[in-house]
XYZ file of C-alpha atoms in Angstrom:
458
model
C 46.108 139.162 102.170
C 49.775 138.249 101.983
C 48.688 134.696 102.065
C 48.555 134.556 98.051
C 50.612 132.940 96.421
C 51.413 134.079 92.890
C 53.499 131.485 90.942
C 56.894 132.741 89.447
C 57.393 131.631 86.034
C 60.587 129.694 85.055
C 63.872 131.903 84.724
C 65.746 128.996 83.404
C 67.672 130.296 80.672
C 66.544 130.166 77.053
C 69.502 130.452 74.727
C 72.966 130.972 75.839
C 73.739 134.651 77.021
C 70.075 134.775 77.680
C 67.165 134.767 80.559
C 64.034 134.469 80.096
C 62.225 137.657 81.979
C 65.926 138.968 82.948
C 66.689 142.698 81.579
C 70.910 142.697 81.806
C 71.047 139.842 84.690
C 68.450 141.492 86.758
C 65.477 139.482 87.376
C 61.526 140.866 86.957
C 61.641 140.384 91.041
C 64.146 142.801 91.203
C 62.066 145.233 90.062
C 58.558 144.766 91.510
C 60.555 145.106 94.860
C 62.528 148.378 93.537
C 58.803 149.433 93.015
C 57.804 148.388 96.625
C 60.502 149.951 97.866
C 60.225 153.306 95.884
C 56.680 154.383 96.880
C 57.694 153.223 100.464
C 60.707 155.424 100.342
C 58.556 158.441 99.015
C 56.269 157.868 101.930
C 59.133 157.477 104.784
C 61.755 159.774 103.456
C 59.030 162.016 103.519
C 59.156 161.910 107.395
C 62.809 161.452 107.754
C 63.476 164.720 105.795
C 61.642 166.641 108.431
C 61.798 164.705 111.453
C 65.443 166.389 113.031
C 63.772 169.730 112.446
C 60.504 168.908 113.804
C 62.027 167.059 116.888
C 64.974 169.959 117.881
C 63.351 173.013 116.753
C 59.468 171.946 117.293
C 59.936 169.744 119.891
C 62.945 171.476 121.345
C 64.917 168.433 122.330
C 68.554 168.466 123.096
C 71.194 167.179 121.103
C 71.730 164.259 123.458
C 67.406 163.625 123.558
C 68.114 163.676 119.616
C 70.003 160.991 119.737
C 68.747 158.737 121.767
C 65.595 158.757 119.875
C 67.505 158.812 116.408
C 69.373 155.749 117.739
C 66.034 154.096 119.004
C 64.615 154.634 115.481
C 67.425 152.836 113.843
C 68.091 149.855 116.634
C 64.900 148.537 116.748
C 64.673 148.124 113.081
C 68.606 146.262 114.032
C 67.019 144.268 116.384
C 64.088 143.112 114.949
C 66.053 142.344 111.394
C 67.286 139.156 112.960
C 64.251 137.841 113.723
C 62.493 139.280 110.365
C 65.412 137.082 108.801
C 65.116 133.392 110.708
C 61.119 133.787 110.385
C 61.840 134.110 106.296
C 64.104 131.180 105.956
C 61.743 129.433 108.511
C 58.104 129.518 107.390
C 59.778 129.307 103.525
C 58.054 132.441 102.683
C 59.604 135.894 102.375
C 57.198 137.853 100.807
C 55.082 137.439 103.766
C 57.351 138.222 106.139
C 57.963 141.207 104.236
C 54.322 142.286 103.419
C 53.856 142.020 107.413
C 57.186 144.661 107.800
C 55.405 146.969 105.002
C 52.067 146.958 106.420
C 52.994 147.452 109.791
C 54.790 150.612 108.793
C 52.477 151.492 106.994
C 49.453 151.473 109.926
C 52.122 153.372 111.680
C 52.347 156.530 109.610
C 48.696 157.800 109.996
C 49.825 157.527 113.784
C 52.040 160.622 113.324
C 48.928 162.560 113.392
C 47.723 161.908 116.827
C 50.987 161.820 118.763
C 52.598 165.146 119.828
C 54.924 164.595 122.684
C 58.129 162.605 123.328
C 57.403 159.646 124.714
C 54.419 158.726 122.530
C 56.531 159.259 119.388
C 58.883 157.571 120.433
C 57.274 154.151 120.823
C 55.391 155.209 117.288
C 59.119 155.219 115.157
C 59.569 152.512 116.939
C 56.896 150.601 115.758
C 57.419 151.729 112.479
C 61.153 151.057 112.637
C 59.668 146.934 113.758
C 58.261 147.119 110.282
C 61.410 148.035 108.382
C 63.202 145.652 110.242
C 60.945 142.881 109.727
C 61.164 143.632 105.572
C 64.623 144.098 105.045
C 66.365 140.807 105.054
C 63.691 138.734 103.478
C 63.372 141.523 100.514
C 67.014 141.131 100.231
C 66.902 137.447 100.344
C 64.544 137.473 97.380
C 66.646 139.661 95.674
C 69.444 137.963 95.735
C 67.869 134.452 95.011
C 66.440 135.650 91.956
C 69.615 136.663 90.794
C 72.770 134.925 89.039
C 75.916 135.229 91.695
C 77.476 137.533 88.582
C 75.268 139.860 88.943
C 74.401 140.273 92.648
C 76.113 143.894 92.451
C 74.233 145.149 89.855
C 70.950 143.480 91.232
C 71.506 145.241 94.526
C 72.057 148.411 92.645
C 69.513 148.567 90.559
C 67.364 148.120 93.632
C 68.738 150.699 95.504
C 68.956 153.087 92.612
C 65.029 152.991 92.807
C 64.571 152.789 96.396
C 66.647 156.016 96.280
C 64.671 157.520 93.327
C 61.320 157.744 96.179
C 64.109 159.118 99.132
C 64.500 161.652 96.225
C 60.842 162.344 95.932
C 60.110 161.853 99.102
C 62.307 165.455 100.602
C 60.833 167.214 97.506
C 57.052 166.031 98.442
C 57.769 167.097 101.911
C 59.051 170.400 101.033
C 55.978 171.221 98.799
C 53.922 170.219 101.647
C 55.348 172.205 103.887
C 55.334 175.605 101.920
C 51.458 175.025 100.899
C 49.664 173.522 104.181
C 48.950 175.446 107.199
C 49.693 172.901 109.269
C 52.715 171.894 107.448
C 54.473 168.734 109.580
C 50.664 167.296 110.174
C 49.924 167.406 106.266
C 53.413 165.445 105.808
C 52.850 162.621 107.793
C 49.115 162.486 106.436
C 50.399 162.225 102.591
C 52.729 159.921 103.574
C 50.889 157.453 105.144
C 48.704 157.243 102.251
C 51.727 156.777 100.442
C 52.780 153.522 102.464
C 49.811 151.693 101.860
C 50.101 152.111 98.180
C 53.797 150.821 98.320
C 51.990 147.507 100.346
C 49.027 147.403 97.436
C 51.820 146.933 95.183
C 54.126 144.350 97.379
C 50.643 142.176 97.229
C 49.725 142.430 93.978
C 53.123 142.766 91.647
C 55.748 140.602 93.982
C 55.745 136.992 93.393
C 54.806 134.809 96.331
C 57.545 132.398 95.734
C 61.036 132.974 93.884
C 62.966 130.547 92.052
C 66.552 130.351 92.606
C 68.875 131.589 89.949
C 71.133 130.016 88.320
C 74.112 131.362 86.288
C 73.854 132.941 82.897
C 76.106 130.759 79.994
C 78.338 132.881 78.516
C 78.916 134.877 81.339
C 82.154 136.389 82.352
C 84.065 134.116 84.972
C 86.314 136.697 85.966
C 84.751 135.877 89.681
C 84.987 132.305 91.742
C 82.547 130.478 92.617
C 80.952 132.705 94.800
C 80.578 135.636 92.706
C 83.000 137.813 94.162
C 86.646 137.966 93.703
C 87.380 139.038 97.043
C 85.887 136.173 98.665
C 87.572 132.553 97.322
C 85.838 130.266 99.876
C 84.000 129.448 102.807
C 87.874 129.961 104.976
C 88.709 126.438 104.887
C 89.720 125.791 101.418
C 86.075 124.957 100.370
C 83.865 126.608 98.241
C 81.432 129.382 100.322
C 78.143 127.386 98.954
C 79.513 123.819 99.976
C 81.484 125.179 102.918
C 78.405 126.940 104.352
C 76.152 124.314 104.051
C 78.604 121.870 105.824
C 78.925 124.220 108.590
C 75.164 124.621 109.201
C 74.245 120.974 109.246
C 77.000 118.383 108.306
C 74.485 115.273 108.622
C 71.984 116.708 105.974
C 72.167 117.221 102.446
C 71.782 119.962 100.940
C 68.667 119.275 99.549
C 67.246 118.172 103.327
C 68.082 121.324 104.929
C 66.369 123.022 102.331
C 62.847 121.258 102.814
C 63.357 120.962 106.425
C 62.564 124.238 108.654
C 65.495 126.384 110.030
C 66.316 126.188 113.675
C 67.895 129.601 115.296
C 70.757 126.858 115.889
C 71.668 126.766 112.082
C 71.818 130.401 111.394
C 73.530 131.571 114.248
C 76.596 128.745 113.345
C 76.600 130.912 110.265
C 78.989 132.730 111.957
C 81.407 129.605 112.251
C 82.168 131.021 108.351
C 85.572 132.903 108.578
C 85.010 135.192 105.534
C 81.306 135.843 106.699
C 82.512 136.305 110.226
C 85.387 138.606 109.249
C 83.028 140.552 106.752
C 80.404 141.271 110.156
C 83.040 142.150 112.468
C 83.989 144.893 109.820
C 80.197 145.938 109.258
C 79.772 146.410 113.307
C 83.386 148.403 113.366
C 82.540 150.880 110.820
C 78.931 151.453 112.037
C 80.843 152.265 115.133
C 81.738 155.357 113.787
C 79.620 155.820 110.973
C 77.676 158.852 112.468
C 73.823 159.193 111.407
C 72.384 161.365 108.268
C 70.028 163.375 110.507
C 73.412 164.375 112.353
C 75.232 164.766 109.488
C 72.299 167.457 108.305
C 72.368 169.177 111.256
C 76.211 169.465 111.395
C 75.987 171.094 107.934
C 72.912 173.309 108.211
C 75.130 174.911 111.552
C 78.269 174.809 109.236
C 77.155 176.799 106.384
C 73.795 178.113 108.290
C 71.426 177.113 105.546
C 68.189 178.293 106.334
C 65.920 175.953 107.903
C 62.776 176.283 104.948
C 65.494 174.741 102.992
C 66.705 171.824 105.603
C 64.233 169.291 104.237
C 66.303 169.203 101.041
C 69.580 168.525 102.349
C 68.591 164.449 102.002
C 68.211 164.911 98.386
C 71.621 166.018 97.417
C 72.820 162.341 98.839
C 69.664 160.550 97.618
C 70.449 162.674 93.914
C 74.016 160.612 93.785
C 73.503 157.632 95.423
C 70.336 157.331 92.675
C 73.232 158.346 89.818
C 75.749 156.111 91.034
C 73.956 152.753 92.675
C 73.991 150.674 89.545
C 77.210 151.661 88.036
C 78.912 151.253 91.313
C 77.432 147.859 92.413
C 78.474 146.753 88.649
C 82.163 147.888 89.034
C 81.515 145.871 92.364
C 80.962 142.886 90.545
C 83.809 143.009 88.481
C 86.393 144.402 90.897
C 85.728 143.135 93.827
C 83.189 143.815 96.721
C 85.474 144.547 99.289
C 87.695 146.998 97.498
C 84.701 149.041 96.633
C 83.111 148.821 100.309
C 86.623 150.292 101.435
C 86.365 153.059 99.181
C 83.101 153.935 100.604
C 83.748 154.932 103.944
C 86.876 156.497 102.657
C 84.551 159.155 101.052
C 83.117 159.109 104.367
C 85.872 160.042 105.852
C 86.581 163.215 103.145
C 83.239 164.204 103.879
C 83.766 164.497 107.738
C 87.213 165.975 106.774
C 85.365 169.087 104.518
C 82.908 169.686 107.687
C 85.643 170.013 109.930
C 88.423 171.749 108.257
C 86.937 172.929 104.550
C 87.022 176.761 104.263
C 83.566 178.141 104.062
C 83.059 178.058 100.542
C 79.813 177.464 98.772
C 80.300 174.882 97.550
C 81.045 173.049 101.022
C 77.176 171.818 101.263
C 77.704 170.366 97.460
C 80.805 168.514 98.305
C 79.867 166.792 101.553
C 76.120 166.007 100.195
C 77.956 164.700 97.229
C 80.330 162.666 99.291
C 77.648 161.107 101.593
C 75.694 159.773 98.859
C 78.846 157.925 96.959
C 79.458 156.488 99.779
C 76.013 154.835 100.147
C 76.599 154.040 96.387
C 79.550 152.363 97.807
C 78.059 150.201 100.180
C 74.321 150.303 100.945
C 73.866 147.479 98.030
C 77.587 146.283 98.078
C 77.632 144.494 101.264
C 74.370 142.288 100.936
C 75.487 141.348 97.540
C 79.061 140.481 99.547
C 77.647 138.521 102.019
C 74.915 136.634 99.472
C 78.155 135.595 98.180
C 78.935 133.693 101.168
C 75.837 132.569 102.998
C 73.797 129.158 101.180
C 70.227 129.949 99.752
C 68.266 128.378 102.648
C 70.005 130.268 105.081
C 70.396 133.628 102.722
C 67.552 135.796 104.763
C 69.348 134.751 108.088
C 72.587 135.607 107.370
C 71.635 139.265 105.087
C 70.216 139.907 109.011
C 73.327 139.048 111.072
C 75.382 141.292 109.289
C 72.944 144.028 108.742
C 71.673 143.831 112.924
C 75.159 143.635 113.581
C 75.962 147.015 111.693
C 72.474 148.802 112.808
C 73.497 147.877 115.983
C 76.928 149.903 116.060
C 75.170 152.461 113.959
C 72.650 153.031 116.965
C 75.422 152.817 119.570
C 77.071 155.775 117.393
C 73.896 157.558 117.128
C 73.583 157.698 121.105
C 77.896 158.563 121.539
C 77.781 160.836 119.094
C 74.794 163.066 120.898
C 76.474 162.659 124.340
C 79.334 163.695 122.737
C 78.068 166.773 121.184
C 76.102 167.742 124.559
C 79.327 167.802 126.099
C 82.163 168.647 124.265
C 80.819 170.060 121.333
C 80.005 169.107 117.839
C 83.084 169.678 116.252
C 85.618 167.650 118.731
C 82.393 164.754 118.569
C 82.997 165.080 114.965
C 86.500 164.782 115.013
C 86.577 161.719 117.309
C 84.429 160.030 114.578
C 86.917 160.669 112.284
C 89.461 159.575 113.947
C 87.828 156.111 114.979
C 86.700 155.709 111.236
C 90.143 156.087 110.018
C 91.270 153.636 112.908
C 88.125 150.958 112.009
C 88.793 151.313 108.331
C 92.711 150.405 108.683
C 91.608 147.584 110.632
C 89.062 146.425 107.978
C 91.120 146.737 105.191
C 93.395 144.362 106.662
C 91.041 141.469 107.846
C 89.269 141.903 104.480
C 92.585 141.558 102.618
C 91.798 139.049 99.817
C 92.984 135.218 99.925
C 95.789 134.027 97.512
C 97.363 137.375 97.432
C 95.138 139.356 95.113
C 94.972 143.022 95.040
């Protein structure tokens, strides 16, 4: 069923400050997939919220068990993000390759219900995780190339802002569930999974088959260079990031060749040959190093403050509640102030937030501050780096390179995960804590400096 092909009408621009089927520089594409991606997020934030609870307390699983599965949910969705991302540019088709991630997911959720035991769940998140994986880049890659390079930020933001509006729901649904049905975590994954296969009704139906590439709204504010981003002047060899990029990937093919021409694995991997896109992965995969996960950034606060565990399921709202507040402002500011700067500032938060659950007094408004922290700094960065590295990567190549730097960052994020549990086991969660803190502080000195912006800019 993800075979048809809807045509996308024309977004060429209709009088000068204007778009047709734009609302403020963000494309009608923009937000069918916010759609997609807020019933999807209902249905698997409805899991996430009680999955840590359901896996130490239910389960009874150790710290270190916890995060080897926690890191297994989140690599495999790393892993298979690369390949999600070459099949997109490949077969010339993203919403299928994303309908496939959806709907896989989605056949994976009513599987909840049967599996009660380690080793079977396991290979079920993992599954499930495959579909995420296989979704993300191409839906980012038709974000992006429905959008002007101006307003990639807000784009992303926008996005997010309603992909975080269902992780909002989806805690609330969960804790509903939970307090009505007798057999509370078996009623959760049942809703849910219903859920996810309205979120894929809507990918087929609403989500144009084929997106037209964007082009720059007259009149806009050129502030930016050429690649949208004032942080990032070219390609790292004096060219612009489109031309460079392209040059890179295939020097005896025009543009216009490469673009009608399948992708070989060859061409997106010498993506990398890009200095700013190189230098803006190495940074992802540094801070994921030490970016530790939400479930064990929940759990480290319920034992903090000792909130009860009837209430645990809404711990992910207070960061979905400001991340939803803040996504769109934020990735605007982005825009205008540069990418990088903004990314910074986000794991600088980060960094407070660790900071509070270490050292903060026990006040009540602790759980507050650090919920509130965690979700600017997804503000900060879950939509600012794709729009950062769309900035840099050329439009036949865009779902390829959105997947190197986000497998490269899920990666470290998973390797983290896995630490950070061993860690704990052993020593402790507050020294694990504190060694997180300190590598963060370490990564995000380091970052700051290969990010530093070209031509001496702030």
């Amino acid at each position: 069923m993800y075979l048809a092909d809807r045509a996308a009408p024309a977004e060429g621009t209709t009088a000068p400050g204007r778009t047709r089927g734009r609302r403020f520089g963000v494309s009608s594409v923009v937000f069918a997939l916010g759609a997609v991606s807020l019933i999807t997020d209902i249905s698997s934030e409805m899991v996430t919220a009680v999955l840590p609870l359901y896996l130490v307390v239910g389960l009874g699983l150790s710290p270190l068990g916890f995060g080897t599965l926690d890191g297994v949910y989140n690599g495999v969705s790393a892993l298979v993000q690369l390949t999600g991302g070459h099949l997109a540019d490949r077969v010339r088709n993203h919403k299928l390759i994303a309908g496939i991630g959806y709907g896989l997911s989605a056949v994976c959720k009513p599987l909840l219900l049967l599996v009660h035991s380690l080793g079977p769940l396991g290979v079920v998140l993992a599954l499930e995780r495959t579909g995420k994986g296989l979704r993300t880049a191409p839906r980012d890659a038709m974000i992006s190339l429905s959008t002007p390079a101006e307003f990639q930020g807000r784009a992303f933001g926008v996005h997010r802002a309603m992909d975080t509006t269902g992780a909002v729901l989806g805690p609330v649904a969960a804790f509903l569930i939970l307090r009505a049905a007798t057999d509370g975590y078996d009623a959760v994954f049942g809703v849910s999974a219903c859920v996810a296969v309205l979120g894929v009704l809507v990918l087929v139906l609403f989500v144009p088959g084929k997106t037209r590439t964007a082009r720059a709204v007259p009149g806009a504010a050129k502030d930016t260079d050429s690649t949208g981003d004032p942080d990032i002047k070219d390609a790292g060899d004096g060219r612009p990031a489109g031309a460079g990029a392209g040059a890179d990937v295939d020097a005896d093919a025009d543009a216009d060749t490469v673009g009608k021409r399948p992708v070989d694995i060859r061409e997106a991997l010498r993506l990398l040959r890009l200095p700013r896109l190189r230098g803006l992965a190495a940074c992802a995969v540094l801070l994921g190093l030490t970016t530790v996960s939400d479930a064990f950034v929940y759990l480290l606060l319920q034992r903090r403050t000792g909130i009860s565990e009837y209430w645990f399921p809404l711990m992910p709202l207070g960061t979905a509640a400001v991340f939803l507040l803040l996504a769109v402002p934020v990735g605007t500011l982005a825009d205008r102030v540069g990418r990088r700067v903004v990314f910074l500032v986000g794991h600088a938060l980060l960094l407070v937030a660790y900071t509070l659950l270490l050292w903060a007094p026990d006040l009540p408004a602790l759980p507050y501050l650090v919920l509130a922290l965690h979700g600017m700094f997804y503000a900060a960065t879950d939509g600012v780096l794709p729009a950062a590295v769309s900035a840099i990567v050329p439009e036949q190549l865009r779902a390829s390179g959105l997947a190197l730097v986000g497998t490269g960052q899920a990666l470290a994020r998973f390797c983290c995960s896995i630490a950070f549990g061993a860690a704990w086991t052993v020593w402790g969660d507050a020294p694990a804590l504190a060694g997180s803190a300190v590598g963060l502080l370490g990564c995000a000195l380091v970052a700051g400096v290969v990010l530093r912006p070209s031509g001496g800019r702030p």
